[in-house]
PDB file of C-alpha atoms in Angstrom:
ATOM      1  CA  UNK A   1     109.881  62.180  60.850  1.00 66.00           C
ATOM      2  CA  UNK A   2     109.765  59.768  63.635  1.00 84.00           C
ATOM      3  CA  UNK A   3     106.889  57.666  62.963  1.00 95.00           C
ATOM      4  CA  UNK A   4     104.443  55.906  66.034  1.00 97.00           C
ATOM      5  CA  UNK A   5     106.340  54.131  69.085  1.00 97.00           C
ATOM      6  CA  UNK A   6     104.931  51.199  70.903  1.00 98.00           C
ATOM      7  CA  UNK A   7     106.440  48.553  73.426  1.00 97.00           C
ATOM      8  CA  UNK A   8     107.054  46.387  74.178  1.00 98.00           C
ATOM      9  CA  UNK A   9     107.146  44.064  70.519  1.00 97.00           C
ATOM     10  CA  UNK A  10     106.132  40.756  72.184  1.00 98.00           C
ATOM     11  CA  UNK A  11     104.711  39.759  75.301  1.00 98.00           C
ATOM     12  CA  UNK A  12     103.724  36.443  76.670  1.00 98.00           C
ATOM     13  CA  UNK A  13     101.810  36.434  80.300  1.00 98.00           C
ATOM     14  CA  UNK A  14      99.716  33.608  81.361  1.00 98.00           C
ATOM     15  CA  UNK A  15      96.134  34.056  82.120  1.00 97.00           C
ATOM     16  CA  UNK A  16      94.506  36.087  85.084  1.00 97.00           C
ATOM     17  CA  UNK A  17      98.091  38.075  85.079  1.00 98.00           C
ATOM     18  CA  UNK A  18      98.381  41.932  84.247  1.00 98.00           C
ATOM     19  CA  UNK A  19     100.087  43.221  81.105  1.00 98.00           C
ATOM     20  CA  UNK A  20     100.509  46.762  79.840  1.00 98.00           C
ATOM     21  CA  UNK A  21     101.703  48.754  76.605  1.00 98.00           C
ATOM     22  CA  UNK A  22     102.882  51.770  75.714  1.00 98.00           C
ATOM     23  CA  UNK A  23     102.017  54.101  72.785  1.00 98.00           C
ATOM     24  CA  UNK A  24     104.340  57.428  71.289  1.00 97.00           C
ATOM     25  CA  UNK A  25     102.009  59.296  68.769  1.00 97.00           C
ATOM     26  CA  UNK A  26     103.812  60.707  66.162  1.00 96.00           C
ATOM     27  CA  UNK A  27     104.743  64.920  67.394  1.00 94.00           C
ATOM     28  CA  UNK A  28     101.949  67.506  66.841  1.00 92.00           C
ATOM     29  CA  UNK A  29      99.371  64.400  66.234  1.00 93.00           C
ATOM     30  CA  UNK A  30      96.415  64.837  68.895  1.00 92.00           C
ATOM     31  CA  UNK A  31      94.462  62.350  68.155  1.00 92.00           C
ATOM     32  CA  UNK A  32      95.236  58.570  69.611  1.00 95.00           C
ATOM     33  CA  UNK A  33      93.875  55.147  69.318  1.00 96.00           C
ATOM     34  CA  UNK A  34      93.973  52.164  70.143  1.00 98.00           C
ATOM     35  CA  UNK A  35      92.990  48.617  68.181  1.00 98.00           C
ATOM     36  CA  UNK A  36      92.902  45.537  68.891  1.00 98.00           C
ATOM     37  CA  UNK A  37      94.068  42.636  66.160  1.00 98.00           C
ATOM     38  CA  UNK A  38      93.320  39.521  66.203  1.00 97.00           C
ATOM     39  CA  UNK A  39      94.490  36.822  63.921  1.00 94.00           C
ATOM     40  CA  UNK A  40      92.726  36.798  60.448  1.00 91.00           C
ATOM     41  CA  UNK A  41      90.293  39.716  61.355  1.00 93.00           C
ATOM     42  CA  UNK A  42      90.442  43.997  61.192  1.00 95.00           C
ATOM     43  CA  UNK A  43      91.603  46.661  63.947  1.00 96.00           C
ATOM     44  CA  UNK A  44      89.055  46.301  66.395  1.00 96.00           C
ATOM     45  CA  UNK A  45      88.759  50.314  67.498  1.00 95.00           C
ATOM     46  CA  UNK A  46      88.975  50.118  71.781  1.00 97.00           C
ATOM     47  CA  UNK A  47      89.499  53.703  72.423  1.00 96.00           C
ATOM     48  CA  UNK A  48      89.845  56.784  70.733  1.00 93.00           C
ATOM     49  CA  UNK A  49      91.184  59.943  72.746  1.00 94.00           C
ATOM     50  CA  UNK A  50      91.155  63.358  71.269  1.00 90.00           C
ATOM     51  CA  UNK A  51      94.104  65.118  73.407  1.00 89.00           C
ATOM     52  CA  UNK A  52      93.791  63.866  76.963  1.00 87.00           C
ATOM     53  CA  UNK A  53      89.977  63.007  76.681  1.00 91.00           C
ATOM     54  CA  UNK A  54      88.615  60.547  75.492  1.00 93.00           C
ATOM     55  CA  UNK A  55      86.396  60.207  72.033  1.00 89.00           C
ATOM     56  CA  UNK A  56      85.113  56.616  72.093  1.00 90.00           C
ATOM     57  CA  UNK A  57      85.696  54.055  74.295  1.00 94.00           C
ATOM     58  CA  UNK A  58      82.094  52.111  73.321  1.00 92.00           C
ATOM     59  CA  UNK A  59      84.210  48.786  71.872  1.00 93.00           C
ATOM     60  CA  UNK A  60      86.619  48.540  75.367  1.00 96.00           C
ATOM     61  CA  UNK A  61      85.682  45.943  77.452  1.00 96.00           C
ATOM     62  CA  UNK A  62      86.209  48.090  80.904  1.00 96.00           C
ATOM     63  CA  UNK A  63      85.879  45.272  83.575  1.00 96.00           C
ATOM     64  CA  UNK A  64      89.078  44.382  82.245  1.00 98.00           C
ATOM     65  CA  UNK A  65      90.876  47.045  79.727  1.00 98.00           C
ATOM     66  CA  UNK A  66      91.731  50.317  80.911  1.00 98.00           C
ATOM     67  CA  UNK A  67      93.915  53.069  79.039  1.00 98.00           C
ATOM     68  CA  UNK A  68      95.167  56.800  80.118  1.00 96.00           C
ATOM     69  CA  UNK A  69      96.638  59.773  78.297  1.00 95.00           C
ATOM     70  CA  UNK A  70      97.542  62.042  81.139  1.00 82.00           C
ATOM     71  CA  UNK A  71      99.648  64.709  79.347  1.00 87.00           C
ATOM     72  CA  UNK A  72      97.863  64.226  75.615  1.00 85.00           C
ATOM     73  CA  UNK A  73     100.988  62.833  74.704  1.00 92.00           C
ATOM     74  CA  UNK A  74     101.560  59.203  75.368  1.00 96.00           C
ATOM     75  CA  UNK A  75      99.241  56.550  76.204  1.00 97.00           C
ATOM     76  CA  UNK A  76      99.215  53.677  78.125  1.00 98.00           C
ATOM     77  CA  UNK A  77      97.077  50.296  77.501  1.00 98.00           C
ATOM     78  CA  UNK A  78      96.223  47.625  80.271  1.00 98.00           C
ATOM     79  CA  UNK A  79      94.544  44.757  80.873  1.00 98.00           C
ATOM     80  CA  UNK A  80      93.917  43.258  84.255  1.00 97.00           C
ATOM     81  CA  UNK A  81      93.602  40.499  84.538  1.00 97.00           C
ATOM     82  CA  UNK A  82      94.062  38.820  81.241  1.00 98.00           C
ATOM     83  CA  UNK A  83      91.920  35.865  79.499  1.00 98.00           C
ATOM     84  CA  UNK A  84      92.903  33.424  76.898  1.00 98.00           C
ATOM     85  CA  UNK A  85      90.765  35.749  74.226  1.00 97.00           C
ATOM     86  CA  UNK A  86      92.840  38.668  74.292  1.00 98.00           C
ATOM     87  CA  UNK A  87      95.604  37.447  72.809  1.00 98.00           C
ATOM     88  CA  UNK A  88      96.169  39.625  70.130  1.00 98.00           C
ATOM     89  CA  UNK A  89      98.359  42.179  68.146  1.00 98.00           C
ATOM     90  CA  UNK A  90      97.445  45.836  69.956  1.00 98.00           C
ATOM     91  CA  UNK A  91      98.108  48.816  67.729  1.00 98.00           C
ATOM     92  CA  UNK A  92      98.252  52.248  68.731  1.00 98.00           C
ATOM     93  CA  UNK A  93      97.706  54.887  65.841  1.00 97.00           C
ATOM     94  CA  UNK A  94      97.667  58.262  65.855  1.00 95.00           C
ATOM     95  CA  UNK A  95      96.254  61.270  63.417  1.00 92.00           C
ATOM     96  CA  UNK A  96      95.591  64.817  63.331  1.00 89.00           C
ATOM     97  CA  UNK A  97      92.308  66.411  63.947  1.00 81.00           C
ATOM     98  CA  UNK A  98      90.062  67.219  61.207  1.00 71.00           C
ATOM     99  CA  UNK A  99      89.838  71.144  60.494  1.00 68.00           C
ATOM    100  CA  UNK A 100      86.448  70.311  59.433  1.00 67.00           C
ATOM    101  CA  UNK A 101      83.485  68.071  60.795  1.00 61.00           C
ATOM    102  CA  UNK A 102      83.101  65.976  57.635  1.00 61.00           C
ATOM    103  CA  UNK A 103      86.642  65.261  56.880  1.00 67.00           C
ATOM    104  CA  UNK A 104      88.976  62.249  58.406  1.00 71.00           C
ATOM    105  CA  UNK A 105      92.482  62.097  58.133  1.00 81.00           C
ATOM    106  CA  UNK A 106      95.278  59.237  57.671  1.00 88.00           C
ATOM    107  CA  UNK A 107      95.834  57.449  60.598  1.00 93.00           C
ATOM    108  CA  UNK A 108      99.693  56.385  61.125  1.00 95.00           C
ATOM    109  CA  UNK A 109     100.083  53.039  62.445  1.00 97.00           C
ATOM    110  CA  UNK A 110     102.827  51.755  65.529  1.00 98.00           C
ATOM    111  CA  UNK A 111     104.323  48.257  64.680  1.00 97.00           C
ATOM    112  CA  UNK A 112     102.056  46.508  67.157  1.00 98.00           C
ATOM    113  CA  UNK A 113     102.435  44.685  70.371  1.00 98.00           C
ATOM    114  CA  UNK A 114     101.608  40.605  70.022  1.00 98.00           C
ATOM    115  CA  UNK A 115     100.582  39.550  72.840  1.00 98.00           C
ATOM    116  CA  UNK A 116     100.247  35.673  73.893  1.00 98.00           C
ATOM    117  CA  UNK A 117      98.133  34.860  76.555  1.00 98.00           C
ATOM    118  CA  UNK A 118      98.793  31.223  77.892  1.00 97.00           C
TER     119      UNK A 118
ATOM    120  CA  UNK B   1      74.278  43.110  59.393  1.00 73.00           C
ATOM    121  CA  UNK B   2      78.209  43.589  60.148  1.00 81.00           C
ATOM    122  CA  UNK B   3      79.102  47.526  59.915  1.00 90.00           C
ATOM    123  CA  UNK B   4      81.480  47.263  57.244  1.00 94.00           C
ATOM    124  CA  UNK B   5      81.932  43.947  55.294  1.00 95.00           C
ATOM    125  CA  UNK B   6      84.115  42.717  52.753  1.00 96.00           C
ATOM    126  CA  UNK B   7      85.509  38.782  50.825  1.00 92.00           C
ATOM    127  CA  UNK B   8      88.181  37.869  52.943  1.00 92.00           C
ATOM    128  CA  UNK B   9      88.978  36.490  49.659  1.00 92.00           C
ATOM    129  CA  UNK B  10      91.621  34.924  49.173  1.00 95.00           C
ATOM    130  CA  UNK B  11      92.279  36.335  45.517  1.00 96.00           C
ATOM    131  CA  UNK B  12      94.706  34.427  43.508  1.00 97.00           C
ATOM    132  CA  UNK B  13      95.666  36.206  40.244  1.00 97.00           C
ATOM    133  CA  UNK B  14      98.428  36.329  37.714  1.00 98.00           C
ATOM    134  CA  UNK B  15     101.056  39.183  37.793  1.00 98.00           C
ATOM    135  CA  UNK B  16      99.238  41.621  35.236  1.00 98.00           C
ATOM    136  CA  UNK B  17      96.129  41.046  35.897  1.00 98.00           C
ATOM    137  CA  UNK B  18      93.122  43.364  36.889  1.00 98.00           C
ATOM    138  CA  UNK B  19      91.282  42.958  40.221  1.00 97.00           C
ATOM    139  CA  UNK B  20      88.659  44.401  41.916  1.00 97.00           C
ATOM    140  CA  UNK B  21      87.258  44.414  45.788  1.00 95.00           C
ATOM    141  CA  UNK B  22      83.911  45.452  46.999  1.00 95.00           C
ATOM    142  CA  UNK B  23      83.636  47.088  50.359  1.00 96.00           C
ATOM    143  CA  UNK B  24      79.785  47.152  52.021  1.00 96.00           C
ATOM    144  CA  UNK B  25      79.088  49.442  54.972  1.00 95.00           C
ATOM    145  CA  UNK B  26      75.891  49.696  56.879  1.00 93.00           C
ATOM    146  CA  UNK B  27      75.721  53.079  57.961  1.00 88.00           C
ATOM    147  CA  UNK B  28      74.302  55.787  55.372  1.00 87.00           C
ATOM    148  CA  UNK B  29      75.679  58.587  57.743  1.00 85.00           C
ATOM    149  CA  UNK B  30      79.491  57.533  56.749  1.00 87.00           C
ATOM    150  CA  UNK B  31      81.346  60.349  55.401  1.00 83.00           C
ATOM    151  CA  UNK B  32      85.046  59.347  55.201  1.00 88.00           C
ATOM    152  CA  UNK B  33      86.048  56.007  53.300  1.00 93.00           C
ATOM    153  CA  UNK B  34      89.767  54.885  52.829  1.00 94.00           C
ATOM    154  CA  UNK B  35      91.303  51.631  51.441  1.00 97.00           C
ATOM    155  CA  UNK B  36      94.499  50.608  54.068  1.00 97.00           C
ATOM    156  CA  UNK B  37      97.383  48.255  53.206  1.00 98.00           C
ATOM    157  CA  UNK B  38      98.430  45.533  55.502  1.00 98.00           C
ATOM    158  CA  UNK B  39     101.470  43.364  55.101  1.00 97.00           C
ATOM    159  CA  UNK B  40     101.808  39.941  56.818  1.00 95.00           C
ATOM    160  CA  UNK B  41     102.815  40.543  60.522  1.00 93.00           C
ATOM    161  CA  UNK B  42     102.982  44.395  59.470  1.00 96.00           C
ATOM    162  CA  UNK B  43     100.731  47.318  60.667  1.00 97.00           C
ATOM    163  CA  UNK B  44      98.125  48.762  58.270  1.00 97.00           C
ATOM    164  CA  UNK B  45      99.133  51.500  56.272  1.00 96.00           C
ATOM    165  CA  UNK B  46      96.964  53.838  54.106  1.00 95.00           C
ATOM    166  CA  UNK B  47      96.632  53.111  50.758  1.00 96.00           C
ATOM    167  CA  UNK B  48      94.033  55.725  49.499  1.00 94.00           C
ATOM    168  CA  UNK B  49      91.333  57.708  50.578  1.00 91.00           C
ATOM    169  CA  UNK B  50      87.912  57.113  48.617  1.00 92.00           C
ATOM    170  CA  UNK B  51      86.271  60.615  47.228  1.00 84.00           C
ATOM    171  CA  UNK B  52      82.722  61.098  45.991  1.00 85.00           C
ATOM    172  CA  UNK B  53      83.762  61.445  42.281  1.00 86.00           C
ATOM    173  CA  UNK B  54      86.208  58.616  43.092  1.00 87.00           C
ATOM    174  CA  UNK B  55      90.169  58.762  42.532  1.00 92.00           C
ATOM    175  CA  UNK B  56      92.905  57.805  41.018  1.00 94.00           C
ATOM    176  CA  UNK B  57      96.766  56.736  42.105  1.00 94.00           C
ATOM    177  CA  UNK B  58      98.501  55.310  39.449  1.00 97.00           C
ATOM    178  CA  UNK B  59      97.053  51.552  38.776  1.00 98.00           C
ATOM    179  CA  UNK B  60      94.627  51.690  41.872  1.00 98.00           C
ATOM    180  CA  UNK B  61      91.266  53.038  41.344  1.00 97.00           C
ATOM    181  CA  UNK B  62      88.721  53.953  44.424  1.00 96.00           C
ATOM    182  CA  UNK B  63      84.881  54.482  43.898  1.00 96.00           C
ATOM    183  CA  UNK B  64      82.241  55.137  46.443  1.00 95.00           C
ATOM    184  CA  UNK B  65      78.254  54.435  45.559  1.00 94.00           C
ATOM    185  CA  UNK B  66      76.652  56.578  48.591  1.00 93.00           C
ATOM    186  CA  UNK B  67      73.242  55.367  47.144  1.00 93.00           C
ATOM    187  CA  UNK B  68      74.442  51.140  47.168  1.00 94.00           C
ATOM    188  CA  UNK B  69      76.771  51.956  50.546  1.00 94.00           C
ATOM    189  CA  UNK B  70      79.642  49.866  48.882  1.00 94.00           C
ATOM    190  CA  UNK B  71      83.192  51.453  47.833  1.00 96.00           C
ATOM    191  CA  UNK B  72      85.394  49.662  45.613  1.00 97.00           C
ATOM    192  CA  UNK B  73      89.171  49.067  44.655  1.00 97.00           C
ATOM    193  CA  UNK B  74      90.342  48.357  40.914  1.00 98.00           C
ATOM    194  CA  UNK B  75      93.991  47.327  41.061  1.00 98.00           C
ATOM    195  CA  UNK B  76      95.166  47.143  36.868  1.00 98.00           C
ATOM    196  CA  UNK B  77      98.371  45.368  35.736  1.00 98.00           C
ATOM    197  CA  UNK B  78      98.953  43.822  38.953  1.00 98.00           C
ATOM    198  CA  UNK B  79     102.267  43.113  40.347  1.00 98.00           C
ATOM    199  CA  UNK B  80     103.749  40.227  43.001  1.00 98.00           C
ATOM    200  CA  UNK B  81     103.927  43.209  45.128  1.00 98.00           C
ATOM    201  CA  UNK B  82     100.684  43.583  45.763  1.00 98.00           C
ATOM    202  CA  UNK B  83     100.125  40.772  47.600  1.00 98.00           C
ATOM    203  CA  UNK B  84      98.455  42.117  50.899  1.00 98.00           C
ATOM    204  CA  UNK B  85      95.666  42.220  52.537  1.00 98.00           C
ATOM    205  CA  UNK B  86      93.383  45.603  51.621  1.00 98.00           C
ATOM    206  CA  UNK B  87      91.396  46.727  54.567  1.00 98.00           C
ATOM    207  CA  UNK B  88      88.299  49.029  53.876  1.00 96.00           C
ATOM    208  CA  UNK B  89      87.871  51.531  56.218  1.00 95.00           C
ATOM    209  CA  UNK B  90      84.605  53.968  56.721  1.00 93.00           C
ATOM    210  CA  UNK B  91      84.399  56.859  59.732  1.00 87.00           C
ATOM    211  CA  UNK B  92      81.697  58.390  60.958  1.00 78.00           C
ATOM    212  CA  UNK B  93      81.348  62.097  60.960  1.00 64.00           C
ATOM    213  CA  UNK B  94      85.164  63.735  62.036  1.00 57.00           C
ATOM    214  CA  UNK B  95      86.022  60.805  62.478  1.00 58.00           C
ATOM    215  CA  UNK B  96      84.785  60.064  65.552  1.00 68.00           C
ATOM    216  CA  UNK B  97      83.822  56.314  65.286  1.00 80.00           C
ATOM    217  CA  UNK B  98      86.551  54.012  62.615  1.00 88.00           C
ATOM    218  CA  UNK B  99      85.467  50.979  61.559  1.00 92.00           C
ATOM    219  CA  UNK B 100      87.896  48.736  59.764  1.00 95.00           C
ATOM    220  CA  UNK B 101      86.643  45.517  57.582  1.00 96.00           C
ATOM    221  CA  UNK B 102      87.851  42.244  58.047  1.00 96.00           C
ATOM    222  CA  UNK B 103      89.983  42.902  54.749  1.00 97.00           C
ATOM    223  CA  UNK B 104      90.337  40.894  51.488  1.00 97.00           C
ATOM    224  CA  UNK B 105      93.505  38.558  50.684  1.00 97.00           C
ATOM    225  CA  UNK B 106      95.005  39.395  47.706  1.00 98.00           C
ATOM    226  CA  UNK B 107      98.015  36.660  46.457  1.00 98.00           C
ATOM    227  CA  UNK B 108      99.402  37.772  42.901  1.00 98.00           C
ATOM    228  CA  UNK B 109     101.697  34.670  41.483  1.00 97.00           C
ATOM    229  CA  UNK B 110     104.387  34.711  38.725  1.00 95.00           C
TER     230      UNK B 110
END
C-alpha cells in the first residue's frame, strides 16, 4: 500500500518569498493534516480537514499560511510571504475517520518537507 | 500549563535495561492517547495506542491514569534499537483536536 506523498523533500527560499507543498493521503483515508516541526520540539497541528472541509485550523497562523483540499483528495500548503521562524520540517498525515465519536485512529505520516528560510 | 508535557530527556541507558516515560496532559476531556515513534530526520510513526486497562506489545507497556491525567511507557530489556525519540500523543473527542508532546530522547548504548 502506497503510503503518504509529499514534495517537494527540501526547500530553501529566502525571507518575504512564497513557498508551497504538496500532500497525497494515503487512498480511502479522508481525513488530512497538516504539522508543523520544528527542530527539537513535537508536530505542531496547523490544520485538520475532514474530506474537503476543514476540522481545525485554530493553530494556523492565517495572515500568512493558507492550505486547500479542493477534491478531498490532495492538499496543498502555503505560506506567503515567509519569515525566518517558519523554517521547519512540514508533515502532512493522513487517517481514517472514526466510526465512533470517542475513538481516534493511527495517523500515517509523509516524509516531511524541510524547509530553510534564509 | 502546556497541554501535553513530557522530559525531553535525554535518557541514556544500557542495552537491557528497563525504562520508563511519563506523559502529562491538561485536558480531563481527552479520550484517545497513543505513544508515536520518531527517528532522527524521520517522520513519526505510531508506536501504540494507550487503553484504559492499559496494553501490552511485546517489551513495551502503555498505562493511562484518567484520575492523575499522565500515561506512561515501560520499555523492558531494551535494545540499541530503541534509540528514538517517543512522542505522547492525546486527542480530543474523534479526534478532532491532536496534540503531540515535545517527546522524550531515549539513547540505549552497548
Amino acid at each position: 500500500e502506497a503510503g503518504v506523498a509529499q514534495s517537494p523533500r527540501y526547500k530553501i527560499i529566502e525571507k518575504r518569498q512564497s513557498v508551497a507543498f504538496w500532500c497525497n493521503p494515503i487512498s480511502g483515508h479522508a481525513t488530512l493534516y497538516w504539522y508543523q516541526q520544528i527542530l527539537g520540539q513535537g508536530p505542531k497541528l496547523l490544520i485538520q480537514f475532514q474530506n474537503n472541509g476543514v476540522v481545525d485550523d485554530s493553530q494556523l497562523p492565517k495572515d500568512r499560511f493558507s492550505a486547500e483540499r479542493l477534491k478531498g483528495v490532495d492538499s496543498t500548503l502555503k505560506i506567503q510571504p515567509a519569515k525566518l521562524e517558519d523554517s521547519a520540517v512540514y508533515l502532512c498525515a493522513s487517517s481514517l475517520v472514526p466510526s465512533s465519536p470517542n475513538l481516534s485512529y493511527e495517523q500515517y505520516f509523509g516524509p516531511g518537507t524541510r524547509l530553510t528560510v534564509t | 500549563r502546556k497541554e501535553v508535557e513530557q522530559d525531553p530527556g535525554p535518557f541514556n541507558v544500557p542495552e537491557g535495561a528497563t525504562v520508563a516515560f511519563n506523559c502529562t496532559y491538561s485536558n480531563s476531556a481527552s479520550q484517545s492517547f497513543f505513544w508515536y515513534r520518531q527517528d532522527c530526520r524521520k517522520e513519526p510513526k505510531l508506536l501504540m495506542s494507550v487503553y484504559s486497562s492499559g496494553n501490552e506489545d511485546g517489551r513495551f507497556t502503555a498505562q493511562l491514569n484518567r484520575a492523575s491525567q499522565y500515561i506512561s511507557l515501560l520499555i523492558r530489556d531494551s535494545k540499541l534499537s530503541d534509540s528514538a525519540t517517543y512522542l505522547c500523543v492525546v486527542n480530543d473527542t474523534g479526534g478532532f483536536k491532536t496534540i503531540f508532546g515535545a517527546g522524550t530522547r531515549l539513547f540505549v548504548k552497548a
